[in-house]
Short mmCIF file of C-alpha atoms in Angstrom, two decimals:
data_model
loop_
_atom_site.label_atom_id
_atom_site.label_comp_id
_atom_site.label_asym_id
_atom_site.label_seq_id
_atom_site.Cartn_x
_atom_site.Cartn_y
_atom_site.Cartn_z
CA GLY A 1 266.69 78.00 159.99
CA GLU A 2 267.42 74.84 161.67
CA ARG A 3 264.69 72.19 161.11
CA VAL A 4 263.42 70.45 164.40
CA ALA A 5 262.37 66.91 164.00
CA ASN A 6 258.93 66.24 165.45
CA ASP A 7 257.16 62.94 166.25
CA GLY A 8 256.98 60.81 162.85
CA VAL A 9 259.81 62.60 161.41
CA VAL A 10 262.73 60.73 159.66
CA SER A 11 266.05 62.01 161.26
CA SER A 12 268.81 63.17 158.95
CA LYS A 13 271.19 60.65 160.24
CA ALA A 14 268.82 57.92 159.13
CA VAL A 15 268.99 59.18 155.64
CA GLY A 16 272.90 59.49 155.36
CA LYS A 17 273.38 60.26 151.85
CA VAL A 18 271.14 61.18 149.06
CA LEU A 19 271.72 60.71 145.31
CA ILE A 20 269.80 62.60 142.59
CA VAL A 21 269.65 61.42 139.18
CA VAL A 22 268.76 64.59 136.75
CA ASP A 23 269.71 65.50 133.17
CA GLY A 24 269.41 69.42 133.04
CA SER A 25 269.77 69.28 129.11
CA LYS A 26 266.18 67.46 129.05
CA ASN A 27 264.36 69.75 131.54
CA LYS A 28 265.74 72.88 133.07
CA GLN A 29 263.00 73.14 135.71
CA ASP A 30 263.89 69.60 137.15
CA LEU A 31 267.48 70.72 137.22
CA GLN A 32 266.58 73.92 139.22
CA VAL A 33 264.75 71.79 141.65
CA ALA A 34 267.69 69.16 141.96
CA GLU A 35 270.21 72.13 142.74
CA GLU A 36 267.84 73.77 145.23
CA LEU A 37 266.95 70.15 146.93
CA SER A 38 270.90 69.55 147.07
CA THR A 39 271.58 72.96 148.75
CA LEU A 40 268.75 72.35 151.15
CA LEU A 41 269.95 68.67 151.91
CA ASN A 42 273.55 69.52 152.21
CA THR A 43 272.74 71.64 155.44
CA LYS A 44 272.01 68.12 156.97
CA ILE A 45 273.53 65.36 154.90
CA THR A 46 275.63 64.71 151.77
CA CYS A 47 274.04 65.13 148.49
CA GLU A 48 275.23 64.34 144.86
CA ILE A 49 273.68 65.22 141.57
CA ILE A 50 274.78 63.04 138.77
CA SER A 51 273.76 62.47 135.24
CA PRO A 52 271.57 59.62 134.43
CA LEU A 53 274.60 58.18 132.22
CA ARG A 54 276.83 57.93 135.18
CA ILE A 55 276.49 55.80 138.30
CA PRO A 56 279.48 56.88 140.54
CA ILE A 57 281.54 54.48 142.62
CA GLY A 58 283.15 57.21 144.45
CA GLY A 59 282.72 60.77 145.29
CA GLY A 60 284.83 62.01 148.06
CA GLY A 61 286.06 60.74 151.33
CA THR A 62 286.75 56.96 151.82
CA PRO A 63 285.05 54.51 149.19
CA SER A 64 282.87 53.54 152.13
CA ASP A 65 281.69 57.08 152.83
CA ALA A 66 281.07 57.90 149.07
CA LEU A 67 278.82 54.90 148.71
CA GLN A 68 276.43 55.62 151.55
CA GLN A 69 273.63 56.14 149.25
CA LYS A 70 270.69 56.01 151.71
CA SER A 71 268.27 57.45 149.18
CA ALA A 72 268.04 58.05 145.53
CA ILE A 73 265.76 60.42 143.49
CA LEU A 74 265.22 59.97 139.95
CA PHE A 75 263.63 62.48 137.75
CA ALA A 76 261.54 60.70 134.96
CA ASN A 77 262.01 63.51 132.31
CA SER A 78 265.59 62.61 132.49
CA LEU A 79 265.00 58.99 131.64
CA ASN A 80 263.92 57.28 128.39
CA ASP A 81 261.95 54.40 129.24
CA ARG A 82 261.56 51.65 131.92
CA GLY A 83 264.65 49.71 130.85
CA GLU A 84 266.91 52.65 131.67
CA VAL A 85 265.24 52.86 135.09
CA GLU A 86 265.78 49.24 135.86
CA SER A 87 269.28 49.49 134.54
CA ILE A 88 270.27 52.68 136.67
CA LEU A 89 268.78 50.94 139.83
CA GLU A 90 270.71 47.77 139.41
CA LYS A 91 273.95 49.39 138.79
CA LEU A 92 273.43 51.53 141.86
CA LEU A 93 272.47 48.53 144.10
CA LYS A 94 275.30 46.48 142.65
CA ARG A 95 277.94 48.89 143.13
CA THR A 96 276.68 49.76 146.79
CA ALA A 97 275.92 46.40 147.95
CA ASN A 98 279.66 45.40 149.00
CA THR A 99 279.86 48.43 151.02
CA GLY A 100 276.77 47.50 153.29
CA PHE A 101 275.14 51.16 152.47
CA PRO A 102 272.81 50.49 149.37
CA PRO A 103 269.97 52.98 149.23
CA LYS A 104 266.89 52.10 151.27
CA HIS A 105 264.59 54.49 149.80
CA ILE A 106 264.09 55.20 146.09
CA MET A 107 261.99 58.29 144.94
CA LEU A 108 260.78 58.93 141.26
CA VAL A 109 259.52 62.31 140.29
CA SER A 110 256.99 61.73 137.73
CA SER A 111 254.22 63.60 136.11
CA LEU A 112 250.47 64.24 136.85
CA GLY A 113 248.16 62.19 134.56
CA THR A 114 250.04 58.96 134.35
CA ASP A 115 246.95 57.01 135.52
CA ARG A 116 244.55 59.13 133.54
CA THR A 117 245.57 58.90 130.04
CA ASN A 118 241.97 58.52 129.03
CA GLN A 119 241.17 61.77 130.28
CA MET A 120 241.92 65.43 129.04
CA PRO A 121 244.25 67.10 129.07
CA TYR A 122 246.32 63.97 129.57
CA SER A 123 245.09 62.11 126.73
CA MET A 124 246.37 64.82 124.48
CA GLN A 125 249.65 64.73 126.28
CA ASN A 126 249.93 61.24 125.62
CA LEU A 127 249.40 61.28 121.84
CA ILE A 128 252.97 61.94 120.90
CA GLY A 129 255.02 58.94 121.74
CA GLY A 130 253.09 57.85 124.70
CA LYS A 131 255.38 59.80 127.08
CA LEU A 132 252.77 59.46 129.99
CA ASP A 133 252.47 55.56 129.21
CA LYS A 134 256.40 55.53 129.48
CA LYS A 135 256.48 57.50 132.78
CA LYS A 136 253.89 55.04 134.24
CA ARG A 137 256.09 52.17 133.33
CA MET A 138 259.10 53.86 135.20
CA GLU A 139 256.85 54.31 138.19
CA GLU A 140 255.85 50.57 138.08
CA ALA A 141 259.64 49.65 137.72
CA VAL A 142 260.50 51.61 140.74
CA VAL A 143 257.76 50.01 142.81
CA SER A 144 258.33 46.56 141.52
CA ARG A 145 262.28 46.82 142.51
CA CYS A 146 261.68 48.18 145.94
CA LYS A 147 259.26 45.38 146.69
CA MET A 148 261.94 42.81 145.75
CA GLY A 149 264.00 44.66 148.61
CA LEU A 150 267.63 43.74 149.13
CA SER A 151 269.77 40.65 150.01
CA GLY A 152 267.05 38.30 148.65
CA GLY A 153 264.25 40.24 150.02
CA THR A 154 265.68 40.22 153.72
CA GLN A 155 266.19 43.80 153.72
CA PRO A 156 263.09 46.14 152.85
CA MET A 157 263.24 49.14 150.51
CA ASP A 158 260.85 51.92 150.47
CA TYR A 159 259.67 53.79 147.39
CA THR A 160 258.00 57.06 146.94
CA ILE A 161 256.25 58.30 143.69
CA VAL A 162 255.74 62.13 143.50
CA LYS A 163 253.72 63.42 140.66
CA MET A 164 254.16 66.96 139.82
CA ASN A 165 254.20 69.35 136.73
CA VAL A 166 257.08 71.72 137.52
CA VAL A 167 257.20 75.17 136.06
CA ALA A 168 259.27 78.35 136.74
CA ASP A 169 258.27 80.13 140.10
CA ASN A 170 256.96 83.29 138.45
CA VAL A 171 254.71 81.39 136.18
CA VAL A 172 252.70 79.58 139.05
CA LYS A 173 252.46 82.98 141.00
CA LYS A 174 251.04 84.52 137.91
CA ASN A 175 248.32 81.80 137.70
CA LYS A 176 247.70 81.81 141.54
CA ASN A 177 247.19 85.56 141.62
CA LYS A 178 244.39 85.37 138.95
CA GLN A 179 242.40 82.95 141.42
CA VAL A 180 243.24 84.35 144.88
CA ALA A 181 244.91 86.98 146.96
CA ASP A 182 248.33 86.26 148.38
CA SER A 183 248.18 84.24 151.46
CA SER A 184 250.86 83.12 154.05
CA GLY A 185 251.08 79.35 155.07
CA VAL A 186 251.88 76.29 152.81
CA PRO A 187 251.04 77.14 149.26
CA VAL A 188 250.72 73.39 148.10
CA GLN A 189 248.02 70.76 148.04
CA ILE A 190 248.99 67.10 148.37
CA MET A 191 246.85 64.16 147.79
CA PRO A 192 247.37 60.46 147.57
CA GLY A 193 247.40 58.89 144.09
CA ASP A 194 247.11 60.75 140.67
CA THR A 195 244.18 63.01 141.51
CA LEU A 196 245.25 66.63 141.30
CA ASP A 197 245.45 69.04 138.38
CA GLY A 198 247.83 72.04 137.89
CA ASP A 199 251.35 73.19 138.21
CA ILE A 200 253.96 73.81 140.95
CA GLY A 201 256.80 76.11 141.05
CA VAL A 202 260.40 75.03 141.60
CA SER A 203 260.60 76.33 145.23
CA ASP A 204 257.51 74.55 146.20
CA ALA A 205 258.32 71.37 144.53
CA THR A 206 261.75 71.44 146.14
CA GLU A 207 259.95 71.64 149.51
CA VAL A 208 257.66 68.76 148.70
CA LEU A 209 260.70 66.55 147.74
CA PHE A 210 262.56 67.48 151.21
CA GLN A 211 259.51 66.63 153.25
CA SER A 212 259.06 63.43 151.32
CA ILE A 213 262.79 62.15 151.81
CA ILE A 214 263.36 63.66 155.10
CA MET A 215 260.42 64.75 157.29
CA GLN A 216 257.31 62.45 156.35
CA TYR A 217 257.06 58.57 157.12
CA ALA A 218 253.41 58.75 155.42
CA ALA A 219 255.40 59.45 152.13
CA ARG A 220 257.33 55.99 152.18
CA ASN A 221 255.74 53.28 150.11
CA ALA A 222 252.91 55.76 148.68
CA THR A 223 252.16 57.62 145.49
CA LEU A 224 251.22 61.29 145.59
CA SER A 225 250.31 64.37 143.66
CA ALA A 226 251.34 67.88 144.38
CA VAL A 227 250.26 71.26 142.81
CA ALA A 228 250.15 74.83 143.82
CA SER A 229 247.53 75.61 146.25
CA SER A 230 245.14 78.70 146.32
CA ALA A 231 245.89 78.76 150.13
CA THR A 232 242.46 79.98 150.91
CA ALA A 233 242.03 77.32 153.55
CA ILE A 234 245.54 77.51 155.08
CA ASP A 235 245.46 78.06 158.92
CA THR A 236 248.04 80.70 159.37
CA THR A 237 248.24 80.26 163.33
CA THR A 238 249.43 76.76 162.88
CA ASN A 239 253.21 75.99 162.67
CA PRO A 240 253.96 75.58 158.83
CA GLN A 241 255.76 72.18 159.59
CA GLU A 242 252.60 70.83 161.31
CA GLN A 243 250.65 71.99 158.21
CA TRP A 244 253.04 69.83 156.03
CA ASN A 245 252.72 66.91 158.63
CA ASP A 246 248.96 67.01 158.25
CA MET A 247 248.94 67.20 154.41
CA PHE A 248 251.11 64.17 154.11
CA LEU A 249 248.63 62.23 156.54
CA ARG A 250 246.39 61.90 153.80
CA CYS A 251 249.07 59.38 152.13
CA ASP A 252 248.88 57.18 155.18
CA GLY A 253 246.25 54.38 154.09
CA PRO A 254 245.63 56.24 152.02
CA GLU A 255 243.01 58.44 153.83
CA LEU A 256 239.65 58.08 152.07
CA ALA A 257 237.56 60.87 154.02
CA ARG A 258 238.16 64.10 156.18
CA ILE A 259 235.20 65.59 158.01
CA ASN A 260 235.73 68.88 159.75
CA ILE A 261 233.41 69.72 162.54
CA ASP A 262 232.83 73.43 163.86
CA HIS A 263 235.71 75.51 164.69
CA ARG A 264 238.73 75.69 167.04
CA GLY A 265 238.42 77.68 170.35
CA ASP A 266 234.98 76.15 171.56
CA THR A 267 235.26 75.93 175.42
CA SER A 268 233.47 72.58 175.38
CA SER A 269 235.61 70.95 172.63
CA GLN A 270 236.97 68.37 174.95
CA ASP A 271 233.48 67.24 175.89
CA LYS A 272 232.38 67.26 172.27
CA TYR A 273 235.56 65.11 171.30
CA GLU A 274 234.73 62.49 173.99
CA LEU A 275 231.17 62.42 172.80
CA LEU A 276 231.82 62.15 169.28
CA SER A 277 234.35 59.35 169.81
CA GLN A 278 231.64 57.32 171.77
CA TYR A 279 229.14 58.00 169.14
CA ILE A 280 231.65 56.65 166.45
CA GLN A 281 232.23 53.44 168.41
CA GLU A 282 228.54 52.82 168.83
CA TRP A 283 228.06 53.66 165.08
CA ALA A 284 230.78 51.18 164.14
CA GLN A 285 228.84 48.49 165.99
CA LEU A 286 225.96 48.66 163.59
CA PHE A 287 228.18 46.83 161.00
CA GLU A 288 228.39 43.94 163.47
CA ASP A 289 224.71 42.76 162.75
CA ASP A 290 224.58 40.14 160.21
CA ASN A 291 228.23 40.79 158.83
CA GLY A 292 227.21 44.19 157.74
CA LYS A 293 224.38 43.07 155.32
CA LYS A 294 221.67 45.28 156.98
CA MET A 295 223.95 48.36 156.45
CA GLY A 296 224.06 47.46 152.61
CA LEU A 297 227.46 45.95 152.49
CA THR A 298 228.23 43.33 149.69
CA THR A 299 231.42 42.07 151.55
CA PRO A 300 231.25 40.54 155.05
CA VAL A 301 232.90 42.67 157.83
CA MET A 302 233.65 42.69 161.53
CA VAL A 303 234.41 45.51 163.92
CA LEU A 304 237.60 44.94 165.88
CA PRO A 305 237.79 45.72 169.60
CA SER A 306 239.55 48.89 169.97
CA LYS A 307 242.10 49.81 172.70
CA ASP A 308 241.78 53.49 171.67
CA ASN A 309 238.20 54.98 172.51
CA HIS A 310 239.03 57.30 169.66
CA LYS A 311 239.29 54.98 166.98
CA ALA A 312 237.13 52.41 165.27
CA GLN A 313 238.18 49.64 162.89
CA ILE A 314 236.06 47.77 160.49
CA ILE A 315 237.79 44.80 158.52
CA PHE A 316 236.56 42.86 155.46
CA LYS A 317 236.35 39.18 156.00
CA ALA A 318 237.71 36.75 153.58
CA THR A 319 235.30 35.52 151.00
CA ASN A 320 235.44 32.58 148.72
CA THR A 321 235.72 34.78 145.67
CA GLY A 322 238.69 36.07 143.50
CA ALA A 323 242.04 34.75 144.57
CA SER A 324 240.48 32.97 147.50
CA TYR A 325 238.00 30.88 145.46
CA LYS A 326 238.75 26.89 145.44
CA SER A 327 237.06 24.42 143.06
CA ALA A 328 235.61 21.60 144.65
CA LYS A 329 238.68 19.38 143.29
CA GLU A 330 240.88 21.99 144.90
CA GLU A 331 238.95 21.57 148.24
CA ARG A 332 239.05 17.81 148.21
CA ALA A 333 242.85 17.92 147.46
CA ALA A 334 243.31 20.38 150.36
CA GLU A 335 241.22 18.27 152.67
CA ALA A 336 243.49 14.98 151.70
CA LYS A 337 246.75 17.12 152.35
CA ARG A 338 245.41 18.04 155.82
CA THR A 339 244.47 14.42 156.71
CA LYS A 340 247.72 13.12 155.69
CA THR A 341 249.82 15.61 157.42
CA GLY A 342 247.67 15.21 160.66
CA GLY A 343 248.70 11.60 161.18
CA SER A 344 246.93 9.12 163.46
CA SER A 345 246.07 9.43 166.97
CA SER A 346 248.20 6.26 167.79
CA ASN A 347 251.20 7.80 165.93
CA PRO A 348 251.06 11.63 165.87
CA LYS A 349 253.55 13.38 163.95
CA LYS A 350 255.75 16.02 165.66
CA PRO A 351 255.56 19.37 163.78
CA SER A 352 258.34 20.03 161.47
CA SER A 353 260.66 23.06 162.23
CA THR A 354 260.77 23.51 158.49
CA LEU A 355 257.10 23.78 157.90
CA ASN A 356 256.30 27.10 156.07
CA LEU A 357 253.43 28.84 157.87
CA LYS A 358 251.00 30.36 155.49
CA LYS A 359 250.79 34.15 156.05
CA VAL A 360 247.63 35.45 157.08
CA LYS A 361 245.90 37.37 154.11
CA LYS A 362 244.88 40.75 154.72
CA ASP A 363 241.43 41.55 153.10
CA GLY A 364 241.38 45.38 154.02
CA GLY A 365 239.23 47.60 155.99
CA ILE A 366 238.55 51.01 157.28
CA GLU A 367 239.73 52.78 160.32
CA VAL A 368 237.69 55.61 161.51
CA ILE A 369 239.70 58.12 163.68
CA VAL A 370 238.38 61.15 165.90
CA GLU A 371 240.88 63.97 166.26
CA GLN A 372 241.32 67.35 167.96
CA TYR A 373 244.08 68.64 165.56
CA PRO A 374 243.70 71.29 163.91
CA ARG A 375 240.10 71.23 165.09
CA LEU A 376 237.46 68.66 165.96
CA ARG A 377 237.47 66.12 162.97
CA VAL A 378 236.95 62.60 161.90
CA ARG A 379 239.29 61.00 159.19
CA ALA A 380 238.76 57.40 157.55
CA LYS A 381 241.46 55.61 156.03
CA ARG A 382 242.33 52.10 154.79
CA PHE A 383 244.07 49.65 156.73
CA ASN A 384 244.87 45.93 157.05
CA MET A 385 246.23 46.25 153.57
CA ASP A 386 249.17 44.59 152.01
CA ASP A 387 250.22 44.09 148.16
CA THR A 388 247.79 41.35 147.60
CA THR A 389 244.84 42.95 148.98
CA VAL A 390 241.92 43.57 146.54
CA VAL A 391 240.39 46.98 147.21
CA LYS A 392 236.61 46.60 147.97
CA GLU A 393 235.65 49.94 146.48
CA MET A 394 231.86 49.35 146.74
CA SER A 395 231.74 48.36 150.27
CA GLU A 396 234.22 51.24 151.01
CA GLY A 397 231.74 53.69 149.41
CA ILE A 398 228.82 52.35 151.44
CA ILE A 399 230.84 52.63 154.57
CA LEU A 400 231.74 56.28 153.77
CA LYS A 401 228.45 57.25 152.89
CA LYS A 402 227.09 55.79 156.19
CA LEU A 403 229.73 57.58 157.96
CA ARG A 404 229.08 61.02 156.30
CA ASP A 405 225.22 60.63 157.01
CA GLY A 406 226.05 59.52 160.82
CA ILE A 407 228.27 62.42 161.17
CA GLY A 408 225.78 64.96 159.63
CA PHE A 409 223.17 63.57 162.08
CA TRP A 410 225.30 63.77 165.10
CA CYS A 411 226.27 67.34 164.19
CA GLU A 412 222.81 68.33 163.58
CA ARG A 413 221.81 66.90 167.05
CA ALA A 414 224.68 68.73 168.76
CA GLY A 415 224.17 71.85 166.89
CA MET A 416 227.51 72.03 165.29
CA ASN A 417 228.63 72.79 161.63
CA VAL A 418 230.09 70.16 159.41
CA GLU A 419 232.46 70.24 156.38
CA PHE A 420 233.15 67.40 154.16
CA GLU A 421 236.36 67.63 152.45
CA GLN A 422 236.98 66.18 149.05
CA ASN A 423 239.47 63.32 149.08
#
């Protein structure tokens, strides 16, 4: 049936045209996914499947229409190495640049385990020819090229890395039936990064790619894993698209913790929602004392004033360590430069219009959100991040532990059950 766009959904008009690069002679399942995805996409937009050896300059309609490649999907199994990925992307961008319609979104379909080649079973898979290492370098090539942007960096490009081990549908169903009874709902599990183990069928893999390219903003500039799910925790009373949206929500940040509280249908749920939100605001203020040292943090923090009573934001302050460290010599040079550019009071210098203002560095942080959908819950995710931010894993771990302890205490006092999902 027709797919209706919800809040946060990328409209099909914004996608325009999708190019799929796949070599069916190297992987039959990838070709089946590409063909099913092409059929699905062609109900909304123009989709073209090509061999990785041929980058088209035409394809029907006017030359301009043929080159409106708003998105491109590459299958890592069809490519040999990073160099081939870079070559394909440059050819595609070069041949579409003059039309004004270069792709703004590049997706790479890779494999599970590219970040875990030191762990079984991926270490064994990587033994012969280092195939997972090669795919990891392909992922890095896509991310690197997208971060460069278009037109000298003035036009941004988005990337999505989807890690899946695609097998025939009947094989996945056989595996799932050994574990659980059949269940309706969304039969897929999605998590940020390279964190899941298992297979996924052709049909489910197709839907994951469709969601990633058309429906989910959270999939942009993100790496995610997808496997077939046992579906034991699927809420069959919720709209399937809302369930997809909720799963992809984990990629926003990404999400670090998801804590479910009690069950839907409680007549006092609105009161509990407000009380829990107030509690989270008070809990966050504990980190204001002595820059968070009394809470056990090794990185100084501050709590931002929140316009939304249902959110609390804890940001990490800059420290003179890592990239921010300056030697005594560098400090003296910086001070001399500030004195020189400041001028004297009798002859102040006018500010130059050509001065390059230094971009404010983002040192990361954790945003805690209280929500009512699909039931009362608390989520914690990273925020205040950019490409240069160093992740403070130790401090994040302490904050998340304090959050779980605090939520557990609140639920015990309120007589409510609590469930800590694994992220």
